[in-house]
Amino acid sequence: MSAASAILKAEKGLGATARFVFVTLHEPPKAAVQAGESVPREAFVMLYERSERKTYEAVVSLTDEKVVAWNHIEGVQPPITFEEFMACEAAVQADPGWQDAVRKRGVEDFSLAMIDPWAAGYTGEEDAATSRRILRPLTWVRSEPGEHGYARPIEGLVVEFDLDKMAVVAVHDYGVVPIPPKAGNYDAERVASPDNAPSFAAPRSDLKTIEITQPEGPSFTVEGHKVMWQKWQLRIGFTPREGLVLHDIGYVDRGTLRPIVYRASLAEMFVPYGDPAPTHRFKNVFDMGEYGVGWLANPLALGCDCLGEIRYFDGVVNDQDGEPMTIPNAVCMHEEDYGIGWKHTDFRTEEVEVRRSRRLVISTIATVGNYEYGYFWYLYTDGTIEYEVKLTGVISTGALAPGETPEHGTLVAPQLYGPHHQHFFCVRLDMAVDGNANSVVQVDSEPMPAGPENPMGTAWQTKRTVYERESMAGQIDPLRGRYWKIENPGKPSGLGAPVAYKLEPGANVAPMFAPESRFAQRAGFTQNHVWVTAYHPEQRFAAGDYPYQHSGGDGLPRWTSEDRPTENTDVVLWYTFGAHHVVRPEDWPVMPVTHIGFKLKPSGFFDGNPALDMPAPSHACHHE
């Protein structure tokens, strides 16, 4: 990072107004990587020149020590940077207009205010990326230092904050709503207070210690960022925008390394709110494309975030001068016992065969304002790959007048409510099932009509629909058991069918916003749960490269309008899944973890159960 920034500064004569947004690896061509060819070491730089109010992209060769590409990207705004994020609060607190507004609510100590730098969204032409670069900060206030501030929102107050001027340019006050009276602390010292909502007498005293030990050490080995565990091989990557990325996921089958996924990454996060109140109606945040979940990653703590024999990987991101900042322990890797892997009891002989399942866990956790998101990849001993998002943290709150009931949310404490909202995650899966030439096939289970071939009316069969072109996107249909197979038509299994993995959906939902709304235009990737695109190395982010203050239409809808062929070729599978959050009182003051995700399971990739060779438990199984 330092070398790339220094080369770029020197060659382009950049000064202090040039702010480095992201500095990442410029990934080499896929074909060269798969062929094991030597490639130049290059960095990709996204840069914002404040003096010009322009965004640039550069590719810097570290091998040749020169800039090999430099382009002005017109009509866009880059994501919010760390220095902008952190400078916003103090600048708002110093603004006289904002001070007047909070005084109306009885607040005199401005240092107790919390200013959350919400992305501006796009409310009309005045928000166009070409016109200005703004945030729409929201305000909460603590009653004392260190208290949980989200218990006391300043309802009806929205600020417009110009990031180029680093100053408030407008204060919109939609009317005073009393500040909710109750605290909402969750720390051990304050949670027992009678002024807290909810209030508990004392921590539980009957919780006994659980120790997880591996006396012989973990089963995985690590060489740099290459990981080998059981029959799995992969590489772990990390970027400031995407966070955790997995590369070259493959499985050693009877001595042969078989590729499955070339690159697996989070492609976008979108959080739309369903409350039309002025403080909430503009909330539709692209947490990855407008901020970046990598630089928001937590340093993980042993015994709290991760348990067992842990191998950590640091995350390295950049500051706005282009220098590296290390997030220690940003990625955690460990093994977990996962219960019974397979079992059968021969009731005639009473002989029992049982094997335990185990999984490798690779995880990272990001704090995005009030919310925490845990991103977990799991590899199982039966060939399954799973992706899970764990949502926790604190809901974004609103205030009500005494006795008022929320129409678009749930009351969680006196005069305090959580607005309805959704979280959509899109994962990009650059598939390579036994090679790059893959097809995606939708599989539905359908009852057969009664007749001679179905005399009892109980028969059903599966129907295959090959996604031949990009226009053939799909929706989940749990009532038909719908899943999608990623096949390699040129590689038959031992049983004659194409080798394949299948995408098995988990919980999901459709967007609640109107199809003609601005939310729908900006997050067009939420129109479908499954998209298939022809591989293109620059098509990596589901809502486009620059969603900040973008009116919409970019990303998957634009790319798939080309309707490129997608059968028996190099394809990328995109899966969008949504968490539907009708807030519960139990989500306050801090939310129990909600789980959502999907699985990739072998479906004809192997000739039989790949976990058949799991060793029997080392200790005798016995009944008591």
Coordinates of C-alpha atoms in Angstrom, one line a residue:
M1 CA 0.0 0.0 0.0
S2 CA 2.7 2.4 0.9
A3 CA 4.6 1.7 -2.3
A4 CA 1.6 2.0 -4.5
S5 CA 0.6 5.3 -2.9
A6 CA 4.1 6.7 -3.1
I7 CA 4.4 5.8 -6.8
L8 CA 1.1 7.3 -7.6
K9 CA 1.8 10.5 -5.6
A10 CA 5.1 11.0 -7.3
E11 CA 4.1 10.3 -10.9
K12 CA 0.8 12.3 -10.8
G13 CA 2.1 15.1 -8.5
L14 CA -0.6 14.5 -5.9
G15 CA -0.9 16.8 -2.9
A16 CA -2.7 16.8 0.4
T17 CA -6.1 17.2 -1.2
A18 CA -5.8 13.8 -2.9
R19 CA -7.6 11.4 -0.6
F20 CA -7.1 7.7 -1.0
V21 CA -10.4 5.9 -0.6
F22 CA -9.4 2.3 -1.2
V23 CA -6.0 0.7 -2.0
T24 CA -6.3 -3.0 -2.8
L25 CA -4.7 -5.8 -4.8
H26 CA -5.4 -5.4 -8.5
E27 CA -6.2 -9.1 -9.0
P28 CA -4.4 -10.7 -12.0
P29 CA -6.2 -12.3 -14.9
K30 CA -8.2 -15.4 -13.9
A31 CA -6.7 -17.4 -16.7
A32 CA -3.2 -16.6 -15.7
V33 CA -3.9 -17.5 -12.1
Q34 CA -5.5 -20.8 -13.0
A35 CA -2.5 -21.6 -15.3
G36 CA 0.0 -20.8 -12.6
E37 CA 1.7 -18.2 -14.7
S38 CA 3.9 -15.5 -13.3
V39 CA 2.0 -12.2 -13.1
P40 CA 3.1 -8.6 -12.3
R41 CA 2.2 -7.4 -8.8
E42 CA -0.3 -4.5 -9.1
A43 CA -2.4 -2.3 -6.9
F44 CA -5.8 -0.8 -7.6
V45 CA -6.4 2.7 -6.1
M46 CA -9.7 4.6 -5.8
L47 CA -8.9 8.2 -5.2
Y48 CA -10.9 11.3 -4.5
E49 CA -9.3 14.7 -5.4
R50 CA -11.1 17.1 -3.1
S51 CA -9.7 20.2 -4.8
E52 CA -11.3 19.1 -8.1
R53 CA -14.3 17.2 -6.6
K54 CA -13.4 14.3 -8.9
T55 CA -13.0 10.6 -8.5
Y56 CA -10.1 8.7 -10.1
E57 CA -9.1 5.1 -10.5
A58 CA -5.5 4.0 -10.9
V59 CA -3.6 0.7 -11.4
V60 CA -0.1 0.8 -10.1
S61 CA 2.6 -1.7 -11.0
L62 CA 4.7 -2.5 -8.0
T63 CA 6.8 -4.8 -10.2
D64 CA 7.7 -2.0 -12.7
E65 CA 7.2 0.9 -10.2
K66 CA 4.9 2.9 -12.4
V67 CA 1.3 3.9 -12.9
V68 CA -0.1 1.7 -15.7
A69 CA -3.7 3.1 -15.7
W70 CA -5.2 6.4 -14.6
N71 CA -8.8 7.3 -15.3
H72 CA -11.2 10.0 -14.2
I73 CA -14.6 8.4 -13.4
E74 CA -17.2 10.9 -14.3
G75 CA -20.5 11.5 -12.5
V76 CA -19.9 9.4 -9.4
Q77 CA -19.2 9.8 -5.7
P78 CA -16.8 7.4 -3.9
P79 CA -17.7 5.7 -0.6
I80 CA -17.5 7.6 2.7
T81 CA -14.0 7.5 4.0
F82 CA -12.8 6.8 7.5
E83 CA -11.7 10.5 8.0
E84 CA -15.0 11.8 6.8
F85 CA -16.9 9.3 9.0
M86 CA -15.0 10.4 12.1
A87 CA -14.9 14.1 11.4
C88 CA -18.7 14.5 10.9
E89 CA -19.7 14.3 14.6
A90 CA -17.6 17.2 15.9
A91 CA -18.5 19.4 12.9
V92 CA -22.2 18.9 13.4
Q93 CA -22.0 19.5 17.1
A94 CA -20.3 22.9 16.4
D95 CA -23.1 24.1 14.0
P96 CA -25.3 26.8 15.5
G97 CA -28.4 25.7 13.6
W98 CA -28.1 22.1 14.9
Q99 CA -27.4 23.5 18.4
D100 CA -30.6 25.5 18.3
A101 CA -32.6 22.5 17.2
V102 CA -31.4 20.2 20.1
R103 CA -31.9 23.0 22.6
K104 CA -35.5 22.9 21.7
R105 CA -35.4 19.3 23.0
G106 CA -33.8 20.4 26.3
V107 CA -30.3 19.4 25.4
E108 CA -27.6 21.9 26.5
D109 CA -24.5 19.6 26.8
F110 CA -23.7 19.0 23.1
S111 CA -20.8 16.6 24.0
L112 CA -23.4 14.0 25.0
A113 CA -24.9 14.0 21.5
M114 CA -24.2 11.1 19.1
I115 CA -24.1 12.0 15.4
D116 CA -24.5 9.0 13.1
P117 CA -23.2 9.8 9.6
W118 CA -26.0 8.2 7.5
A119 CA -25.4 8.0 3.8
A120 CA -27.4 10.5 1.9
G121 CA -29.3 8.1 -0.4
Y122 CA -30.9 9.8 -3.4
T123 CA -34.1 11.9 -2.8
G124 CA -34.0 13.9 -6.0
E125 CA -31.9 15.8 -8.5
E126 CA -30.4 18.0 -5.8
D127 CA -28.7 14.8 -4.5
A128 CA -27.1 14.0 -7.8
A129 CA -23.5 12.8 -7.5
T130 CA -22.4 15.6 -9.9
S131 CA -23.9 18.4 -7.7
R132 CA -22.5 17.8 -4.2
R133 CA -21.1 15.2 -1.8
I134 CA -23.3 15.0 1.3
L135 CA -24.3 13.0 4.4
R136 CA -27.6 13.1 6.2
P137 CA -26.6 12.7 9.8
L138 CA -29.1 11.7 12.5
T139 CA -28.8 12.6 16.2
W140 CA -29.1 10.7 19.5
V141 CA -28.2 11.9 23.0
R142 CA -26.8 10.3 26.0
S143 CA -27.9 11.3 29.5
E144 CA -24.4 10.7 30.8
P145 CA -21.0 9.8 29.3
G146 CA -20.7 6.1 28.3
E147 CA -24.5 5.5 28.3
H148 CA -26.2 3.7 25.4
G149 CA -27.2 6.6 23.3
Y150 CA -29.6 4.9 20.9
A151 CA -32.2 4.9 23.7
R152 CA -32.8 8.6 23.2
P153 CA -33.2 9.6 19.5
I154 CA -33.7 13.2 18.5
E155 CA -36.8 12.5 16.3
G156 CA -37.6 14.8 13.4
L157 CA -34.1 16.3 13.1
V158 CA -32.2 15.7 9.8
V159 CA -29.0 17.4 8.9
E160 CA -27.5 17.8 5.5
F161 CA -23.7 17.8 5.8
D162 CA -21.4 18.8 2.9
L163 CA -18.3 16.6 2.9
D164 CA -16.3 18.8 0.6
K165 CA -16.9 21.8 2.9
M166 CA -16.9 19.7 6.1
A167 CA -19.8 21.8 7.2
V168 CA -23.6 21.7 7.8
V169 CA -25.5 23.2 4.9
A170 CA -29.0 22.6 6.1
V171 CA -30.9 21.6 9.2
H172 CA -34.4 20.2 8.8
D173 CA -36.5 20.2 11.9
Y174 CA -39.9 18.5 11.4
G175 CA -41.1 19.2 14.9
V176 CA -40.2 18.4 18.5
V177 CA -40.9 15.0 19.8
P178 CA -40.1 14.4 23.5
I179 CA -36.9 12.4 24.2
P180 CA -37.8 8.9 25.5
P181 CA -37.4 8.7 29.3
K182 CA -35.8 5.3 29.8
A183 CA -32.2 4.3 29.5
G184 CA -31.5 1.2 27.4
N185 CA -28.1 0.1 28.7
Y186 CA -26.8 -3.4 28.2
D187 CA -23.5 -3.3 30.1
A188 CA -23.2 -5.4 33.3
E189 CA -23.0 -2.3 35.6
R190 CA -26.0 -0.4 34.3
V191 CA -28.4 -3.2 33.3
A192 CA -29.8 -3.7 36.8
S193 CA -30.8 0.0 37.2
P194 CA -34.6 0.5 37.7
D195 CA -34.3 3.3 35.1
N196 CA -33.2 0.9 32.5
A197 CA -35.6 -0.7 30.0
P198 CA -35.6 -3.7 30.4
S199 CA -34.1 -4.1 33.9
F200 CA -32.7 -7.3 35.4
A201 CA -31.7 -7.8 39.0
A202 CA -28.3 -9.3 38.5
P203 CA -26.3 -11.5 36.0
R204 CA -27.1 -15.2 36.0
S205 CA -25.0 -17.1 38.5
D206 CA -25.6 -20.7 37.4
L207 CA -23.7 -20.6 34.1
K208 CA -20.9 -23.2 34.2
T209 CA -17.7 -22.9 32.1
I210 CA -17.4 -24.6 28.8
E211 CA -13.9 -25.4 27.6
I212 CA -13.1 -26.3 24.0
T213 CA -9.7 -27.8 23.7
Q214 CA -7.7 -29.6 20.9
P215 CA -4.7 -31.1 22.8
E216 CA -3.0 -32.1 19.5
G217 CA -3.7 -28.7 17.9
P218 CA -6.0 -27.9 15.0
S219 CA -6.3 -30.0 11.9
F220 CA -5.6 -27.2 9.5
T221 CA -2.3 -25.9 8.1
V222 CA -1.6 -22.4 6.9
E223 CA 1.0 -21.2 4.4
G224 CA 0.7 -17.4 4.1
H225 CA -2.9 -17.1 3.1
K226 CA -3.3 -20.6 1.8
V227 CA -5.3 -22.9 4.0
M228 CA -5.5 -26.7 3.9
W229 CA -8.0 -28.5 6.1
Q230 CA -9.2 -32.0 5.7
K231 CA -9.6 -32.3 1.9
W232 CA -10.2 -28.6 1.4
Q233 CA -7.8 -26.0 0.0
L234 CA -8.4 -22.3 -0.4
R235 CA -6.9 -18.9 0.0
I236 CA -8.1 -16.2 2.3
G237 CA -8.3 -12.6 1.1
F238 CA -9.5 -9.3 2.6
T239 CA -10.4 -6.0 1.1
P240 CA -11.5 -2.7 2.6
R241 CA -14.8 -2.8 0.6
E242 CA -15.7 -6.5 0.7
G243 CA -14.1 -7.6 3.9
L244 CA -13.5 -11.4 3.8
V245 CA -13.0 -12.9 0.4
L246 CA -12.3 -16.6 -0.4
H247 CA -10.3 -17.6 -3.4
D248 CA -9.6 -20.9 -5.2
I249 CA -11.8 -23.2 -3.1
G250 CA -11.2 -26.8 -4.1
Y251 CA -11.5 -30.3 -2.7
V252 CA -9.0 -33.1 -2.9
D253 CA -10.9 -36.1 -4.2
R254 CA -8.9 -39.4 -4.2
G255 CA -5.6 -37.5 -4.7
T256 CA -6.9 -34.9 -7.3
L257 CA -7.6 -31.3 -6.4
R258 CA -11.0 -30.4 -7.9
P259 CA -11.9 -26.7 -8.2
I260 CA -15.4 -25.6 -7.0
V261 CA -15.4 -21.8 -6.6
Y262 CA -12.8 -19.4 -8.0
R263 CA -13.8 -16.4 -5.9
A264 CA -16.5 -16.0 -3.3
S265 CA -17.4 -12.6 -1.9
L266 CA -20.1 -10.4 -0.5
A267 CA -21.1 -8.2 -3.5
E268 CA -23.4 -5.8 -1.8
M269 CA -25.5 -5.1 1.3
F270 CA -28.6 -3.0 1.2
V271 CA -30.7 -1.9 4.2
P272 CA -34.0 -0.2 3.2
Y273 CA -36.4 1.2 5.9
G274 CA -40.1 1.0 5.6
D275 CA -41.1 4.0 7.8
P276 CA -42.3 7.2 6.0
A277 CA -41.4 9.5 8.9
P278 CA -39.0 12.3 7.8
T279 CA -36.2 10.9 10.0
H280 CA -36.4 7.4 8.5
R281 CA -37.8 7.6 5.0
F282 CA -34.5 8.3 3.3
K283 CA -32.7 5.4 4.9
N284 CA -31.6 3.0 2.2
V285 CA -28.0 2.2 2.9
F286 CA -25.5 0.3 0.8
D287 CA -23.2 -0.7 3.7
M288 CA -20.6 -2.2 1.4
G289 CA -20.7 0.2 -1.5
E290 CA -21.3 3.5 0.4
Y291 CA -18.9 2.7 3.4
G292 CA -17.0 -0.6 3.0
V293 CA -17.3 -3.5 5.5
G294 CA -13.6 -4.3 5.5
W295 CA -12.3 -1.1 7.1
L296 CA -15.2 -1.4 9.6
A297 CA -14.1 -4.8 10.7
N298 CA -13.6 -5.5 14.4
P299 CA -10.3 -6.8 16.0
L300 CA -11.7 -10.1 17.3
A301 CA -11.2 -11.3 20.8
L302 CA -10.5 -14.9 21.9
G303 CA -13.1 -16.3 24.2
C304 CA -15.7 -13.7 23.1
D305 CA -15.9 -13.6 19.4
C306 CA -14.0 -16.9 18.7
L307 CA -13.6 -20.0 20.9
G308 CA -11.2 -22.8 20.6
E309 CA -7.8 -23.2 18.9
I310 CA -7.8 -20.1 16.8
R311 CA -5.7 -18.9 13.8
Y312 CA -6.1 -15.2 13.2
F313 CA -5.4 -13.2 10.1
D314 CA -4.9 -9.4 10.2
G315 CA -6.9 -7.1 7.9
V316 CA -4.9 -4.4 6.3
V317 CA -6.8 -1.3 5.0
N318 CA -5.6 2.2 4.1
D319 CA -5.9 5.6 5.6
Q320 CA -6.7 8.6 3.4
D321 CA -3.0 9.4 2.9
G322 CA -2.6 6.0 1.3
E323 CA -0.8 4.4 4.2
P324 CA -1.7 1.0 5.7
M325 CA -3.8 0.6 8.8
T326 CA -3.7 -2.9 10.4
I327 CA -6.8 -4.3 12.0
P328 CA -5.4 -7.0 14.2
N329 CA -7.2 -10.3 14.2
A330 CA -9.8 -9.2 11.7
V331 CA -10.4 -12.7 10.4
C332 CA -10.8 -15.7 12.8
M333 CA -10.4 -19.3 11.7
H334 CA -11.1 -22.4 13.8
E335 CA -12.7 -25.8 13.8
E336 CA -16.0 -26.8 15.3
D337 CA -17.6 -30.1 16.1
Y338 CA -21.0 -30.0 14.3
G339 CA -22.8 -33.0 15.8
I340 CA -23.6 -36.2 14.0
G341 CA -22.3 -36.3 10.4
W342 CA -24.0 -39.6 9.6
K343 CA -25.3 -42.6 11.5
H344 CA -27.1 -45.9 11.0
T345 CA -28.2 -48.6 13.5
D346 CA -28.8 -52.1 12.1
F347 CA -31.8 -53.0 14.2
R348 CA -31.3 -56.7 13.4
T349 CA -27.7 -56.9 14.6
E350 CA -27.7 -53.9 16.9
E351 CA -24.5 -52.8 15.3
V352 CA -24.1 -49.0 15.2
E353 CA -21.9 -46.9 12.9
V354 CA -21.8 -43.1 13.6
R355 CA -19.4 -40.4 12.5
R356 CA -19.1 -36.9 13.8
S357 CA -19.3 -33.9 11.5
R358 CA -16.8 -31.1 11.7
R359 CA -16.6 -27.7 10.0
L360 CA -13.9 -25.1 9.4
V361 CA -15.1 -21.6 10.4
I362 CA -13.7 -18.5 8.7
S363 CA -15.3 -15.3 10.0
T364 CA -15.1 -11.6 10.4
I365 CA -17.4 -9.1 12.2
A366 CA -18.0 -5.5 11.1
T367 CA -19.6 -2.6 13.1
V368 CA -21.6 -0.4 10.8
G369 CA -22.9 2.4 13.0
N370 CA -25.5 0.8 15.2
Y371 CA -25.5 -2.7 13.7
E372 CA -23.0 -5.5 13.9
Y373 CA -22.7 -8.0 11.0
G374 CA -20.9 -11.3 11.4
Y375 CA -19.8 -12.9 8.1
F376 CA -19.2 -16.6 8.4
W377 CA -18.0 -19.1 5.8
Y378 CA -18.2 -22.8 6.8
L379 CA -16.5 -25.8 5.1
Y380 CA -17.8 -29.2 6.1
T381 CA -16.3 -32.7 6.0
D382 CA -19.1 -33.8 3.6
G383 CA -18.2 -31.3 0.9
T384 CA -20.8 -28.6 1.9
I385 CA -19.9 -24.9 1.8
E386 CA -22.1 -22.6 3.8
Y387 CA -22.4 -18.8 4.1
E388 CA -24.1 -17.3 7.1
V389 CA -24.6 -13.7 8.2
K390 CA -25.2 -13.1 11.9
L391 CA -27.0 -9.8 12.6
T392 CA -26.7 -8.3 16.0
G393 CA -26.0 -4.9 17.6
V394 CA -28.5 -2.2 18.1
I395 CA -31.6 -1.3 16.1
S396 CA -31.9 2.2 14.6
T397 CA -34.5 3.8 16.9
G398 CA -37.2 6.5 16.7
A399 CA -39.1 8.5 19.3
L400 CA -42.9 8.9 19.9
A401 CA -45.1 11.2 21.8
P402 CA -46.5 9.8 25.1
G403 CA -49.3 7.3 24.4
E404 CA -48.6 7.1 20.7
T405 CA -48.4 3.8 18.9
P406 CA -46.1 3.3 15.9
E407 CA -47.7 2.5 12.6
H408 CA -44.4 1.4 10.9
G409 CA -42.5 -0.2 13.7
T410 CA -42.7 -1.8 17.1
L411 CA -42.6 -0.2 20.6
V412 CA -39.5 -1.4 22.5
A413 CA -39.5 0.9 25.5
P414 CA -41.7 3.8 26.6
Q415 CA -41.9 6.3 23.7
L416 CA -39.2 4.4 21.8
Y417 CA -39.7 2.3 18.7
G418 CA -37.8 0.3 16.1
P419 CA -38.9 1.0 12.5
H420 CA -39.6 -1.8 10.1
H421 CA -36.7 -2.5 7.8
Q422 CA -35.0 -5.2 5.7
H423 CA -31.4 -6.3 5.1
F424 CA -30.5 -7.7 1.7
F425 CA -27.2 -9.4 1.0
C426 CA -25.9 -10.3 -2.4
V427 CA -23.1 -12.9 -2.6
R428 CA -21.0 -13.2 -5.8
L429 CA -19.9 -16.8 -6.6
D430 CA -17.5 -17.1 -9.4
M431 CA -18.1 -20.8 -10.0
A432 CA -15.5 -23.2 -11.3
V433 CA -17.1 -26.7 -10.8
D434 CA -14.4 -29.0 -12.1
G435 CA -13.4 -26.1 -14.5
N436 CA -14.8 -22.9 -15.8
A437 CA -17.4 -24.2 -18.3
N438 CA -20.5 -24.3 -16.1
S439 CA -24.2 -24.1 -16.5
V440 CA -26.8 -23.1 -14.0
V441 CA -30.0 -25.2 -13.8
Q442 CA -33.1 -24.4 -11.9
V443 CA -34.7 -27.5 -10.4
D444 CA -38.3 -27.6 -9.3
S445 CA -40.2 -30.5 -7.8
E446 CA -43.7 -30.8 -9.4
P447 CA -46.6 -33.2 -8.7
M448 CA -47.6 -35.4 -11.6
P449 CA -51.2 -35.3 -12.8
A450 CA -53.3 -38.3 -11.9
G451 CA -53.4 -40.9 -14.6
P452 CA -52.0 -44.3 -15.7
E453 CA -48.4 -43.1 -14.9
N454 CA -49.6 -41.9 -11.5
P455 CA -52.4 -44.2 -10.4
M456 CA -52.4 -43.2 -6.7
G457 CA -51.8 -39.5 -7.3
T458 CA -48.7 -39.4 -5.2
A459 CA -46.0 -39.3 -7.8
W460 CA -43.8 -36.2 -8.4
Q461 CA -40.7 -35.5 -10.4
T462 CA -38.2 -32.8 -10.9
K463 CA -38.2 -30.3 -13.7
R464 CA -35.0 -28.7 -15.0
T465 CA -34.7 -25.2 -16.5
V466 CA -31.3 -24.3 -17.9
Y467 CA -30.4 -20.7 -17.6
E468 CA -29.3 -20.2 -21.2
R469 CA -29.0 -16.4 -21.1
E470 CA -28.6 -13.6 -18.6
S471 CA -32.3 -12.7 -18.9
M472 CA -33.2 -15.9 -17.1
A473 CA -33.0 -14.8 -13.5
G474 CA -35.0 -16.5 -10.8
Q475 CA -36.9 -16.3 -7.5
I476 CA -37.0 -18.7 -4.7
D477 CA -40.0 -21.1 -4.5
P478 CA -39.9 -23.1 -1.3
L479 CA -43.3 -24.6 -2.0
R480 CA -41.6 -26.4 -5.0
G481 CA -38.4 -27.1 -3.2
R482 CA -36.6 -25.0 -5.8
Y483 CA -32.8 -25.1 -5.9
W484 CA -30.2 -24.3 -8.5
K485 CA -27.5 -26.7 -9.8
I486 CA -24.2 -25.5 -11.1
E487 CA -23.1 -28.2 -13.5
N488 CA -20.1 -28.9 -15.7
P489 CA -21.7 -30.4 -18.8
G490 CA -18.3 -31.5 -20.1
K491 CA -17.4 -33.5 -16.9
P492 CA -19.7 -36.5 -16.4
S493 CA -19.6 -38.2 -13.0
G494 CA -19.1 -41.9 -12.5
L495 CA -22.8 -42.3 -12.8
G496 CA -23.0 -40.4 -16.1
A497 CA -24.6 -37.1 -15.1
P498 CA -22.7 -33.8 -15.2
V499 CA -20.8 -33.1 -12.0
A500 CA -22.5 -30.4 -10.0
Y501 CA -22.9 -28.4 -6.8
K502 CA -26.3 -27.1 -5.8
L503 CA -27.3 -23.7 -4.3
E504 CA -29.7 -24.5 -1.5
P505 CA -31.5 -21.3 -0.3
G506 CA -32.2 -20.5 3.3
A507 CA -34.7 -18.1 4.7
N508 CA -35.5 -15.3 2.3
V509 CA -38.0 -12.5 1.5
A510 CA -39.0 -10.2 -1.3
P511 CA -38.5 -6.4 -1.0
M512 CA -41.4 -4.5 0.5
F513 CA -40.7 -1.2 -1.4
A514 CA -42.7 -0.4 -4.5
P515 CA -41.2 -1.5 -7.8
E516 CA -41.3 2.1 -9.1
S517 CA -39.7 3.5 -6.0
R518 CA -36.3 5.1 -5.8
F519 CA -35.2 2.3 -3.5
A520 CA -36.0 -0.3 -6.2
Q521 CA -34.1 1.7 -8.8
R522 CA -31.0 2.0 -6.7
A523 CA -31.0 -1.6 -5.5
G524 CA -32.1 -3.3 -8.7
F525 CA -30.3 -6.5 -7.8
T526 CA -33.0 -7.2 -5.2
Q527 CA -35.5 -7.8 -8.1
N528 CA -34.3 -11.4 -8.3
H529 CA -32.8 -13.9 -5.8
V530 CA -30.7 -15.6 -8.4
W531 CA -28.8 -14.0 -11.3
V532 CA -26.4 -15.6 -13.7
T533 CA -23.9 -13.5 -15.6
A534 CA -21.2 -14.2 -18.1
Y535 CA -17.8 -13.8 -16.3
H536 CA -16.4 -10.3 -16.5
P537 CA -13.5 -9.4 -14.1
E538 CA -14.8 -5.8 -13.6
Q539 CA -18.4 -6.8 -12.8
R540 CA -17.9 -7.4 -9.1
F541 CA -20.5 -5.3 -7.2
A542 CA -24.2 -6.0 -7.5
A543 CA -25.3 -2.3 -7.3
G544 CA -22.4 -1.1 -9.4
D545 CA -19.1 0.3 -8.5
Y546 CA -20.4 3.7 -7.1
P547 CA -23.8 3.5 -5.5
Y548 CA -23.2 6.6 -3.3
Q549 CA -25.7 9.3 -4.3
H550 CA -26.5 7.3 -7.4
S551 CA -30.0 7.5 -8.8
G552 CA -30.1 3.8 -9.8
G553 CA -30.0 1.3 -12.6
D554 CA -26.4 0.2 -12.3
G555 CA -25.0 -3.2 -11.5
L556 CA -26.8 -6.4 -12.3
P557 CA -29.8 -4.9 -14.1
R558 CA -27.5 -3.0 -16.5
W559 CA -25.1 -5.9 -17.1
T560 CA -27.8 -8.5 -17.7
S561 CA -29.5 -6.2 -20.2
E562 CA -26.8 -7.4 -22.6
D563 CA -28.4 -10.8 -22.4
R564 CA -25.1 -12.7 -22.9
P565 CA -25.2 -16.5 -23.2
T566 CA -24.6 -18.3 -20.0
E567 CA -24.8 -22.0 -20.8
N568 CA -21.7 -24.2 -20.7
T569 CA -19.4 -21.2 -20.3
D570 CA -17.6 -19.2 -17.6
V571 CA -20.4 -17.9 -15.4
V572 CA -20.9 -16.0 -12.1
L573 CA -23.8 -16.9 -9.9
W574 CA -25.2 -14.1 -7.7
Y575 CA -27.5 -15.0 -4.8
T576 CA -29.5 -12.3 -3.0
F577 CA -31.1 -13.1 0.4
G578 CA -33.0 -10.8 2.7
A579 CA -33.6 -10.6 6.4
H580 CA -37.0 -9.3 7.2
H581 CA -36.9 -7.3 10.4
V582 CA -40.2 -6.6 12.1
V583 CA -38.7 -5.4 15.3
R584 CA -39.5 -7.3 18.6
P585 CA -39.3 -5.9 22.1
E586 CA -36.8 -8.7 22.7
D587 CA -34.5 -6.9 20.2
W588 CA -33.9 -4.1 22.7
P589 CA -31.5 -2.8 24.0
V590 CA -29.2 -5.0 22.0
M591 CA -30.4 -7.6 19.5
P592 CA -29.9 -11.3 19.9
V593 CA -28.2 -12.8 16.9
T594 CA -30.3 -13.5 13.8
H595 CA -29.0 -16.0 11.4
I596 CA -29.5 -16.0 7.6
G597 CA -27.6 -17.5 4.7
F598 CA -27.4 -20.4 2.2
K599 CA -25.5 -23.6 1.3
L600 CA -23.6 -24.9 -1.6
K601 CA -23.9 -28.7 -1.5
P602 CA -22.4 -31.4 -3.7
S603 CA -25.0 -32.8 -6.0
G604 CA -23.4 -35.4 -8.2
F605 CA -20.0 -33.9 -7.7
F606 CA -18.9 -37.1 -5.9
D607 CA -19.8 -40.7 -6.6
G608 CA -21.2 -41.2 -3.1
N609 CA -21.0 -39.8 0.5
P610 CA -17.7 -38.0 0.7
A611 CA -17.7 -38.3 4.5
L612 CA -17.7 -42.0 4.3
D613 CA -14.1 -42.1 5.2
M614 CA -14.4 -40.0 8.3
P615 CA -12.7 -42.0 11.2
A616 CA -14.8 -43.6 13.9
P617 CA -14.7 -41.7 17.2
S618 CA -11.4 -42.4 19.0
H619 CA -13.3 -43.2 22.2
A620 CA -15.8 -46.1 22.5
C621 CA -19.4 -45.1 22.2
H622 CA -21.5 -46.6 25.0
H623 CA -24.9 -46.3 26.5
E624 CA -25.7 -45.4 30.0

